[in-house]
Coordinates of C-alpha atoms in Angstrom, one line a residue:
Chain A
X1 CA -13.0 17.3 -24.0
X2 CA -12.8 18.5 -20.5
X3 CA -14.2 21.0 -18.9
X4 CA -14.8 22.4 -14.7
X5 CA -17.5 24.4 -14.1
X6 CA -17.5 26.6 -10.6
X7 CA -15.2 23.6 -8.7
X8 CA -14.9 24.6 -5.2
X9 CA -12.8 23.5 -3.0
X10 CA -12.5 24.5 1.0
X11 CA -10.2 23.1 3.5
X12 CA -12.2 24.0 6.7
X13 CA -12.8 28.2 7.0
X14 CA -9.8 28.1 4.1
X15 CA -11.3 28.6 0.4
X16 CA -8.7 26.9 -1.7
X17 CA -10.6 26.9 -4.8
X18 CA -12.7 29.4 -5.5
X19 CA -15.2 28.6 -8.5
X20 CA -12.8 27.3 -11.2
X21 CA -13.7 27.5 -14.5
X22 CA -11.7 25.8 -17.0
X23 CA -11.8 23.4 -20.3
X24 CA -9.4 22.1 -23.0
X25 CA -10.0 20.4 -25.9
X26 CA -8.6 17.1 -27.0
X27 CA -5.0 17.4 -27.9
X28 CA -4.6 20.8 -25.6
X29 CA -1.5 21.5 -23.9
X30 CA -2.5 23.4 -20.6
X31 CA 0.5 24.3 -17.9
X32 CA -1.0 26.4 -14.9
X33 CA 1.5 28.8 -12.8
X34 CA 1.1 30.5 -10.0
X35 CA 2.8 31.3 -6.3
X36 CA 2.9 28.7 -4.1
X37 CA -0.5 27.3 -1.8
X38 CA -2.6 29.0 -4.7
X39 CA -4.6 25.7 -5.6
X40 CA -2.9 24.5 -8.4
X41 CA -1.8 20.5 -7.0
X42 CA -5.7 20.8 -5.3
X43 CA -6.8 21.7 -8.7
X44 CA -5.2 19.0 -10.4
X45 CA -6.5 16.4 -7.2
X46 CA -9.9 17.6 -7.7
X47 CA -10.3 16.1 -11.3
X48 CA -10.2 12.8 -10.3
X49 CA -10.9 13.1 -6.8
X50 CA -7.9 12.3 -4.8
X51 CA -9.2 15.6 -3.3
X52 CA -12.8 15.8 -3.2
X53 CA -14.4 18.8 -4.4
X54 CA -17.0 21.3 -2.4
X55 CA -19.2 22.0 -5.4
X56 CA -19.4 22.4 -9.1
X57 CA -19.2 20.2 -12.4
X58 CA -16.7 17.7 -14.0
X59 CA -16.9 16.6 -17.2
X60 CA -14.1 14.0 -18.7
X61 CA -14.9 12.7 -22.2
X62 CA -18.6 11.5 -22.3
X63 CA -18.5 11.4 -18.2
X64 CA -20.3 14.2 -16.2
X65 CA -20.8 14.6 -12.8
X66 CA -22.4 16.7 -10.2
X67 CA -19.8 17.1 -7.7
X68 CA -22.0 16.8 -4.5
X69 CA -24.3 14.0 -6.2
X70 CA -20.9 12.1 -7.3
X71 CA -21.6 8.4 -6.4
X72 CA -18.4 6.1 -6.1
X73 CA -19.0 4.7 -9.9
X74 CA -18.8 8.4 -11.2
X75 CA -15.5 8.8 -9.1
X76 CA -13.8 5.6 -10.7
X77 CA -14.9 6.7 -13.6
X78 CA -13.4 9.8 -13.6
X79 CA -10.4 8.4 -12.3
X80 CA -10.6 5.9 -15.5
X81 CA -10.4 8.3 -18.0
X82 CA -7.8 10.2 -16.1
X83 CA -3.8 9.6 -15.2
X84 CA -1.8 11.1 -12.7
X85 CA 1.8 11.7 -12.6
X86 CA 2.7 12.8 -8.9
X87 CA 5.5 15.0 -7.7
X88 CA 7.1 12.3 -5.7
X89 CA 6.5 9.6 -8.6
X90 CA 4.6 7.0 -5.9
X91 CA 5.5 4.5 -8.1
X92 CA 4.4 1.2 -6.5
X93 CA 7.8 0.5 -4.4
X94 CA 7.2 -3.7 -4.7
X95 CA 6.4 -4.1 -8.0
X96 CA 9.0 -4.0 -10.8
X97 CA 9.2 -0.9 -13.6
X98 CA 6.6 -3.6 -15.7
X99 CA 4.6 -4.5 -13.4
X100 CA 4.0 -0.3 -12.4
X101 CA 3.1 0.5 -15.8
X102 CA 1.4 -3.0 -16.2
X103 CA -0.8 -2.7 -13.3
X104 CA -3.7 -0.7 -15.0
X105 CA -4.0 -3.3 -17.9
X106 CA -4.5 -5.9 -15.7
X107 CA -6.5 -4.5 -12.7
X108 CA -8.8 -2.4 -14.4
X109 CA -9.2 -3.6 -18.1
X110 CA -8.8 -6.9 -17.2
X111 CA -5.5 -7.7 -19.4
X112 CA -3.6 -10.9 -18.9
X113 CA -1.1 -10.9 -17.4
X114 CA 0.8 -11.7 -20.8
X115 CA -0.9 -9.5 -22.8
X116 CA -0.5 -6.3 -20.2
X117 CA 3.4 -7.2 -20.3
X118 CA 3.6 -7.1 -23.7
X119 CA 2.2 -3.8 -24.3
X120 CA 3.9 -2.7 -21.1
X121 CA 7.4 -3.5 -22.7
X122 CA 6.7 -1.1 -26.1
X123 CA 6.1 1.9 -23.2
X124 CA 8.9 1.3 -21.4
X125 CA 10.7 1.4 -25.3
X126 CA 8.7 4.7 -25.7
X127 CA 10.3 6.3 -22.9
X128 CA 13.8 4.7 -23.4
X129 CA 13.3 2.2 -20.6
X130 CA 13.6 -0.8 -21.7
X131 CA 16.7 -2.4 -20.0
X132 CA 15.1 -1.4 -16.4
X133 CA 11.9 -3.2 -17.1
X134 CA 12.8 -5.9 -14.0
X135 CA 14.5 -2.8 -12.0
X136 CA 12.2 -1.9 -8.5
X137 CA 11.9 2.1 -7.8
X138 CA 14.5 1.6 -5.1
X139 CA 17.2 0.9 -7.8
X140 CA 15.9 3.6 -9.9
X141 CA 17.2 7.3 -10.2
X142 CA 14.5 10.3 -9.5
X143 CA 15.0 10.9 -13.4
X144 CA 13.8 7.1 -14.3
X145 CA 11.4 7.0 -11.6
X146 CA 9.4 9.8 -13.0
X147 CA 9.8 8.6 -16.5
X148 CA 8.1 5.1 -15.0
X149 CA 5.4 7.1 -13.5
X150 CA 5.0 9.2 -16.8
X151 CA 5.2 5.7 -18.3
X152 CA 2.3 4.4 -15.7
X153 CA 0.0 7.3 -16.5
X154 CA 0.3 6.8 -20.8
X155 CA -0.6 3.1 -20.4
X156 CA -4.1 4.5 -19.1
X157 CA -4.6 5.8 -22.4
X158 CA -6.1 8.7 -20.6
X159 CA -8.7 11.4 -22.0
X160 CA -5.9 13.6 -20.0
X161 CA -2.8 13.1 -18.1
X162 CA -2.6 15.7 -14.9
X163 CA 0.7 16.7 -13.8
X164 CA 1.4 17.3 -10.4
X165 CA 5.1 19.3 -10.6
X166 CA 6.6 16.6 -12.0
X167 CA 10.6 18.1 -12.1
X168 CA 10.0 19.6 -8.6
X169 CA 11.4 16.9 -6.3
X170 CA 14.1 15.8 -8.9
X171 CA 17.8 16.5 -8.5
X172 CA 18.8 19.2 -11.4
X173 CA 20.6 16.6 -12.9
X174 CA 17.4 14.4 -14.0
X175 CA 14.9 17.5 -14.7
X176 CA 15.9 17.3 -18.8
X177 CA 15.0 13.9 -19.5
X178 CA 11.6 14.3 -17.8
X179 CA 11.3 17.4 -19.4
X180 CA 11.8 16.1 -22.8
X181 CA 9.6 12.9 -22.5
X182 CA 7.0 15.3 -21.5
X183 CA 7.5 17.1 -24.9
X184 CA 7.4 14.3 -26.8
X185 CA 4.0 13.3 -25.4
X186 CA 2.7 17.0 -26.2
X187 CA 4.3 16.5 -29.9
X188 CA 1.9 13.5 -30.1
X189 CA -0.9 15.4 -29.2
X190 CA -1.6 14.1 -25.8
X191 CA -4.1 15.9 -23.8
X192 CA -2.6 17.8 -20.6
X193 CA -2.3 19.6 -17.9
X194 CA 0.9 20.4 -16.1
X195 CA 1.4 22.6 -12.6
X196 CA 4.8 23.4 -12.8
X197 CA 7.3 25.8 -12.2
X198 CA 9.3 25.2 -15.3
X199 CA 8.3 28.5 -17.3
X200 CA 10.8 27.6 -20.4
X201 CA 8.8 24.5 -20.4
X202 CA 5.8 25.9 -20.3
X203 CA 7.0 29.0 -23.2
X204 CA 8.0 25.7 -25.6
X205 CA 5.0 23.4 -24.9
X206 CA 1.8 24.7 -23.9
X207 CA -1.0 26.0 -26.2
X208 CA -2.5 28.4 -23.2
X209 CA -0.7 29.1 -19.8
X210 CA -3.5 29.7 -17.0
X211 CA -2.3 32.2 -14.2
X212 CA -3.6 31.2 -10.7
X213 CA -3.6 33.3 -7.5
X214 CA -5.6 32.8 -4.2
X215 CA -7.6 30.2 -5.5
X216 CA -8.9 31.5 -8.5
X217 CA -7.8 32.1 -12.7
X218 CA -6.5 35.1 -13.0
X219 CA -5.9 35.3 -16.7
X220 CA -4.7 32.9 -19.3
X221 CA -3.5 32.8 -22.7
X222 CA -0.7 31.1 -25.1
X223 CA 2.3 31.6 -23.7
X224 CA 3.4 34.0 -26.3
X225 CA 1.0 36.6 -25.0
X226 CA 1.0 35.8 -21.1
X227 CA 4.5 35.8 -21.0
X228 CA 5.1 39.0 -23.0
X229 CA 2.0 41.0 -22.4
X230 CA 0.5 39.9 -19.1
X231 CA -3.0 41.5 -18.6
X232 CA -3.2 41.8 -14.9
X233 CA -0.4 43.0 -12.3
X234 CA -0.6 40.3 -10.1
X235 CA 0.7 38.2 -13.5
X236 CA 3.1 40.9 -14.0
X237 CA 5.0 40.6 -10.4
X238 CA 4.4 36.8 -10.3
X239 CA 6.7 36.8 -14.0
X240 CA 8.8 39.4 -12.7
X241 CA 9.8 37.9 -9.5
X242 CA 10.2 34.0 -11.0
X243 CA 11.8 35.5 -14.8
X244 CA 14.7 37.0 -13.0
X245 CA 15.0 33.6 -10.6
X246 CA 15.2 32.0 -14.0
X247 CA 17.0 34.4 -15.9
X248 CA 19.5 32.2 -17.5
X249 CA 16.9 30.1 -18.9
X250 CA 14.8 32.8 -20.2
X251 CA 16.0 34.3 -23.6
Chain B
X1 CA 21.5 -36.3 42.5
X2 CA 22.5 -38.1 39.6
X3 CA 24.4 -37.7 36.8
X4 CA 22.3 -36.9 33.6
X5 CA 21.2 -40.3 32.1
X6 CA 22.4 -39.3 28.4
X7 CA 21.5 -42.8 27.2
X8 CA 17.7 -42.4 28.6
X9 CA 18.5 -38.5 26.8
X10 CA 19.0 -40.1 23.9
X11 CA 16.2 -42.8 23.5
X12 CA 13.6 -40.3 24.4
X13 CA 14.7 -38.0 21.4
X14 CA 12.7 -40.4 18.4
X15 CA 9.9 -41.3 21.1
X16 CA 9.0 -37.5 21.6
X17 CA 9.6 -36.7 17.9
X18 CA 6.8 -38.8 16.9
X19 CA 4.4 -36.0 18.8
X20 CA 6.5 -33.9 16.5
X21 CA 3.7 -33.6 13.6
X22 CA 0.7 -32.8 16.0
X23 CA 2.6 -29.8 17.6
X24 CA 3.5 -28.4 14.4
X25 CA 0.2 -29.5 13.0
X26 CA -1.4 -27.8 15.5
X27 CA 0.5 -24.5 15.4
X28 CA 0.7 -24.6 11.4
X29 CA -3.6 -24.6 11.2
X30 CA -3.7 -21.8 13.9
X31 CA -1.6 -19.8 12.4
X32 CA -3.2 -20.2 9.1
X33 CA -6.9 -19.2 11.0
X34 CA -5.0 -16.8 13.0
X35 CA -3.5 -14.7 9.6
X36 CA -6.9 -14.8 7.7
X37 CA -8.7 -13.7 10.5
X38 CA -5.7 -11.0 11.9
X39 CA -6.1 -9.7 8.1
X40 CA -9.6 -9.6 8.1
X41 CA -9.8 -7.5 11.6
X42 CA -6.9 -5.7 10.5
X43 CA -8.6 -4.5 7.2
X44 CA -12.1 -3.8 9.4
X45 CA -9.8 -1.5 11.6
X46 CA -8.6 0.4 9.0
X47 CA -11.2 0.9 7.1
X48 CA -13.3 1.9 9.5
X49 CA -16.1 0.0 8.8
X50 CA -19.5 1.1 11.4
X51 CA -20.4 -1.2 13.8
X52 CA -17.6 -4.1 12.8
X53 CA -14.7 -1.7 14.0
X54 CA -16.3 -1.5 17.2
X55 CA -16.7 -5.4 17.0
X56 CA -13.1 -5.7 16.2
X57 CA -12.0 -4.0 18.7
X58 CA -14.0 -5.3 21.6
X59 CA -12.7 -8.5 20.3
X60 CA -8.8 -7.9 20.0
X61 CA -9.8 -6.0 23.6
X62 CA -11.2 -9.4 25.3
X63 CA -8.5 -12.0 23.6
X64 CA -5.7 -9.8 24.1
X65 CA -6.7 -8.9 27.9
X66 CA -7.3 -12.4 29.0
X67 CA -4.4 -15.1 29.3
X68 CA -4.4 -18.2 27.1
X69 CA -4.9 -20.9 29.3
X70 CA -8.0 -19.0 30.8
X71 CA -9.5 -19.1 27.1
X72 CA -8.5 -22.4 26.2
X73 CA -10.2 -23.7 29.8
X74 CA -13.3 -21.6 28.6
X75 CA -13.5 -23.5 24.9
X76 CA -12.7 -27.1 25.9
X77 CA -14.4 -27.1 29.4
X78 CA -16.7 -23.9 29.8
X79 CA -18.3 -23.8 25.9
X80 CA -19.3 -27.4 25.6
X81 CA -21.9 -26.6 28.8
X82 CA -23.2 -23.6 27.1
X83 CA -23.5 -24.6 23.8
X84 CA -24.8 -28.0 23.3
X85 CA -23.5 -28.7 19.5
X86 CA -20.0 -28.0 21.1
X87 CA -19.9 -31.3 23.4
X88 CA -18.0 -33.5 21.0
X89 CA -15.2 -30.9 20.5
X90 CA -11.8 -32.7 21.2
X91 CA -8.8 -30.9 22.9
X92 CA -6.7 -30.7 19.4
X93 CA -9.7 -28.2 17.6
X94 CA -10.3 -26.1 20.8
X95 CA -6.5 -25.5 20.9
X96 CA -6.2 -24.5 17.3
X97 CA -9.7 -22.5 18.0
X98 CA -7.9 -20.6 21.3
X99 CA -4.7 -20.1 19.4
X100 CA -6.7 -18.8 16.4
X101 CA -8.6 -16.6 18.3
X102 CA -5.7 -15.4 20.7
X103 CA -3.1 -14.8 18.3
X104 CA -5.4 -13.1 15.6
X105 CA -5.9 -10.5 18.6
X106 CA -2.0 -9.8 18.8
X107 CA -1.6 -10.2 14.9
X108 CA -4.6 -7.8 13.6
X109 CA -2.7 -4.8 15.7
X110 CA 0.7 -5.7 13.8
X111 CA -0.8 -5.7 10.6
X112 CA -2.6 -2.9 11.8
X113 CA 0.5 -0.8 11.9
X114 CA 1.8 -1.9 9.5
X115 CA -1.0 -0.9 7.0
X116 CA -1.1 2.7 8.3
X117 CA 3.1 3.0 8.0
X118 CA 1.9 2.5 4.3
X119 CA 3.2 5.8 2.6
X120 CA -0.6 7.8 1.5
X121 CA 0.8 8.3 -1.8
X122 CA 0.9 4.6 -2.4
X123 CA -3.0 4.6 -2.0
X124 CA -3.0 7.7 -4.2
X125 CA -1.2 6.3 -6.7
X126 CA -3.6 3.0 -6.7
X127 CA -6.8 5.3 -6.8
X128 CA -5.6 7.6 -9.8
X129 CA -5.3 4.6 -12.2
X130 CA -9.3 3.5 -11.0
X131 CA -8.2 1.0 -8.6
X132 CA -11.3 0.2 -6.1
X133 CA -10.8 0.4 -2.3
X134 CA -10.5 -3.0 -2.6
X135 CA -8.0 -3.8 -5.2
X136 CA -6.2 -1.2 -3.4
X137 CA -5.8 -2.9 0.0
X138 CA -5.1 -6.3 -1.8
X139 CA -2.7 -5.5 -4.8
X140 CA -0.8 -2.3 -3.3
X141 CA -1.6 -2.1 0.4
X142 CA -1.6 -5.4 2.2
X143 CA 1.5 -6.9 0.0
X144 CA 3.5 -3.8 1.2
X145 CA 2.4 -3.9 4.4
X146 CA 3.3 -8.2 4.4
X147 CA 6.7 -6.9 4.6
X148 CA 6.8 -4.8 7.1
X149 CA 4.2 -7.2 9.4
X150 CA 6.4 -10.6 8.8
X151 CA 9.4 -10.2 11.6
X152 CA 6.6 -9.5 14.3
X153 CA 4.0 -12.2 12.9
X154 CA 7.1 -15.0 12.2
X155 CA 7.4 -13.9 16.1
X156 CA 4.0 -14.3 16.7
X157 CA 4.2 -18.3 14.7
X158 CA 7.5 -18.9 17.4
X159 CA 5.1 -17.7 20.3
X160 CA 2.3 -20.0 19.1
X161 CA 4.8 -23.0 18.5
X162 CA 5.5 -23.2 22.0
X163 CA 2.1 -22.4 23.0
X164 CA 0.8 -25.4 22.2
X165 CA 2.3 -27.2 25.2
X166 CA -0.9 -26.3 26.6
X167 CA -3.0 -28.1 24.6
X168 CA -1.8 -31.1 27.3
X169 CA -4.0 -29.3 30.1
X170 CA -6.8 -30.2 27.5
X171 CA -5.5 -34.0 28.0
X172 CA -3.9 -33.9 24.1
X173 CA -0.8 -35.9 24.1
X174 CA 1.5 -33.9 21.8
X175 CA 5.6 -32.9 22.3
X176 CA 4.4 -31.7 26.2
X177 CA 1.7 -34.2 27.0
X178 CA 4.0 -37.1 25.8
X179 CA 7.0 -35.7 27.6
X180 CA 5.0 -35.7 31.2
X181 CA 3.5 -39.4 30.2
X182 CA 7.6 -40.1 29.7
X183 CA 8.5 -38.4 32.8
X184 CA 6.1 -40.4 35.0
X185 CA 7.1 -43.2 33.9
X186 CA 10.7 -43.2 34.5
X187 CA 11.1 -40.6 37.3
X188 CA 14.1 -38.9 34.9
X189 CA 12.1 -35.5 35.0
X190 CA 15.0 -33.5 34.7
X191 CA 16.2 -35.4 31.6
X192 CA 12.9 -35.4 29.9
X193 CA 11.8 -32.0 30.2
X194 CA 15.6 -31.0 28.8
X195 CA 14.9 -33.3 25.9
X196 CA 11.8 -31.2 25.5
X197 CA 12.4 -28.0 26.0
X198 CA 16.1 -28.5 23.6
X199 CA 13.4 -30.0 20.9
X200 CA 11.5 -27.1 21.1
X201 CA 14.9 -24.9 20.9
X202 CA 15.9 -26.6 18.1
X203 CA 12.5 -25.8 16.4
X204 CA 12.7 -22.3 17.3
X205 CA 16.2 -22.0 15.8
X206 CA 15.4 -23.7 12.7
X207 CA 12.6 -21.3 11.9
X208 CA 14.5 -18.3 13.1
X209 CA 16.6 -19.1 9.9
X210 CA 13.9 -19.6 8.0
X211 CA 12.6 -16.3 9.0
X212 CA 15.9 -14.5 7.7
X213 CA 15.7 -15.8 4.4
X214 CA 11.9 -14.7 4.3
X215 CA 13.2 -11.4 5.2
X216 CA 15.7 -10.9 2.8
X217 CA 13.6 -12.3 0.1
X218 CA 10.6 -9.6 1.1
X219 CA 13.1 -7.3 0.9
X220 CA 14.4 -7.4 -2.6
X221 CA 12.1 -5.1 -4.1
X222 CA 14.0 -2.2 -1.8
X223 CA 17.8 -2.7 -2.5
X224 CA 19.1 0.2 -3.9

């Protein structure tokens, strides 16, 4: 389970984050919308505290934490029972497709080096990577790159994998096969939440959409209702304005 | 004026080359000081640490702003006065201690850089799967940053190389010690200290295209 109470989040006299409230069970499928420089990437930071929160509560499986009294072992832990998968992949540009997805095993659980490469090479056959497995990033296309990073985050065997607009900085032409490896981790009942601005994705895939604006939740629901019968206006002109950007995807 | 004495050219070339091992000894263990302790600065610099950074930096300050020659006079001859336990040190360990301490000055900046030219997200990416700031800096960070670092540090080596011909102001007879002991002898300066200095060249060169295929090996993770 997850679940933020009141995070806050301030960058100088700017309140990015105003008091989140949010959980999801295991299994849950949460993708957050919401115009742009609203807090949903700082949201997503905030879990594991690549951005470090102002105030309010974390809790990530059997870990809580105090956000102000977090000590460093609260904020690996966190950061344990958490994955990442990053808009611009930052997958790790010396180390082979492996050795990315192998570096968790072997760092943090303490795998060898044998073992960690072994289980590395059945991901990399989950997400239809196998031939690239001695590939670097720099020989990889935007498409493979993310699936590597998706790759990276489900060897953590993560409480919940946070996606930071994963399809954003990808050519058209690679947005599918992301897309769809991302579906088949929510058909396997992976915990997660996606930011993204992919709203058939998020119409397909998500058990509740959450609807952010200036830093706070404005409403959310399964998609069915969000997207047919938003509650608040600011909802409304949001779908309104990105719908008919989208139109041909929408049916 | 003569004409160059090519047979006395010649002969010198296996007498100097037997100093060979002592320079390159010489330079190899500073260099070898000089990395570990560049990295170590390096990593205090970044990382900000209270109290060392300051000492880091007051250190790369005085090594960097004072010439070699001046530091090695102040190890071999100045220390030894000072501190008593430092009166049997020889001219060969307070050379490899001056170019240690010299070239780590330089070095810690390079590697300096060439941490911070480390793209964030690479650190990011590191501390999302629970990597410590540690494991970080030695897995992700300083491996990256080893390529970027190595054309200025193999630079750095060269420099040192030829910086041990001081080490014969400290009465060491190595390549430039043996060369002047030559020289004296047989008046043929001129000959001599072109043996040496092509010796040296040749050295140089030799490294240079070792320093290429360093390069393009470091660089195989980033062809596209």
């Amino acid at each position: 389970m997850i679940a933020l109470k009141n995070i806050t989040k301030r960058f100088g006299a700017h309140t990015v984050l105003d008091g989140i409230d949010l959980s999801l069970e295991r299994g849950e499928i949460i993708v957050v919308i919401g115009p742009s420089g609203t807090g949903k990437s700082t949201l997503l930071r905030c879990i594991n505290f690549l951005e470090r929160p102002d105030a309010g509560q974390l809790t990530v499986g059997d870990l809580t934490v105090d956000v102000p009294a977090a000590r460093s072992e609260d904020i690996l832990g966190l950061r344990r029972r958490t994955a990442f998968v990053f808009q611009n992949y930052a997958l790790f540009a010396h180390k082979t497709a492996l050795e990315n997805i192998a570096e968790r095993m072997i760092v943090v659980e303490g795998l060898s080096k044998a073992e960690a490469h072994a289980r590395a090479r059945k991901i990399l056959e989950r997400i239809g990577l196998a031939d690239k497995a001695d590939a670097y990033p720099a020989a990889l296309s935007g498409g493979q790159q993310q699936r590597i990073g998706i790759g990276r985050a489900m060897a953590a065997n993560a409480e919940v994998i946070l996606f930071d607009e994963p399809t954003s900085a990808l050519d058209p032409e690679w947005v599918e096969e992301v897309l769809a490896l991302m579906k088949q981790l929510a058909a396997e009942q992976q915990t997660m939440i996606v930011v993204t601005h992919e709203m058939q994705f998020a119409r397909e895939v998500a058990d509740r959409v959450v609807f952010m604006d200036g830093g706070r939740i404005v409403e959310q629901a399964p998609p069915s209702e969000l997207f047919t019968n938003p509650r608040d206006e600011r909802t409304r002109s949001f779908l309104r304005k990105v719908l008919a950007d989208n139109a041909p995807s929408v049916t | 004026m003569h004409a160059l004495n090519l047979d006395y050219m010649a002969g010198l070339v296996p007498v100097l080359l037997d100093y060979l091992p002592l320079t390159l000894g010489m330079a190899a263990a500073g260099m070898v000081c000089a990395l570990m302790l560049s990295c170590l600065l390096a990593v205090i610099r970044v990382s900000r640490l209270p109290g060392l950074d300051q000492a880091a930096q007051l250190f790369i300050s005085f090594f960097r702003g004072t010439p070699l020659l001046v530091q090695l006079f102040l190890f071999y001859y100045g220390l030894p006065q000072f501190l008593s336990f430092l009166v049997s040190i020889n001219g060969v360990t307070a050379t490899i201690m001056g170019l240690t301490l010299h070239f780590s000055a330089y070095m810690a900046e390079s590697i300096r850089a060439a941490i911070t030219g480390i793209d964030r997200s690479q650190t990011e990416a590191a501390q999302s799967i629970g990597m410590t700031h540690a494991q970080t800096m030695r897995r992700i960070i300083l491996p990256q940053a080893t390529r970027v670092a190595t054309p200025t540090l193999m630079n750095y080596f060269i420099d040192m190389i030829k910086s041990t011909s001081l080490a014969f102001t400290l009465g060491v007879t190595e390549l430039m010690g043996a060369t002047q002991k030559e020289a004296a002898s047989s008046f043929l300066y001129f000959e001599a200290f072109l043996v040496v200095a092509l010796i040296y060249w040749v050295i140089v060169e030799a490294l240079s295209w070792c320093q290429r295929r360093l390069e393009k090996r470091l660089n195989r993770a980033y062809q596209r």
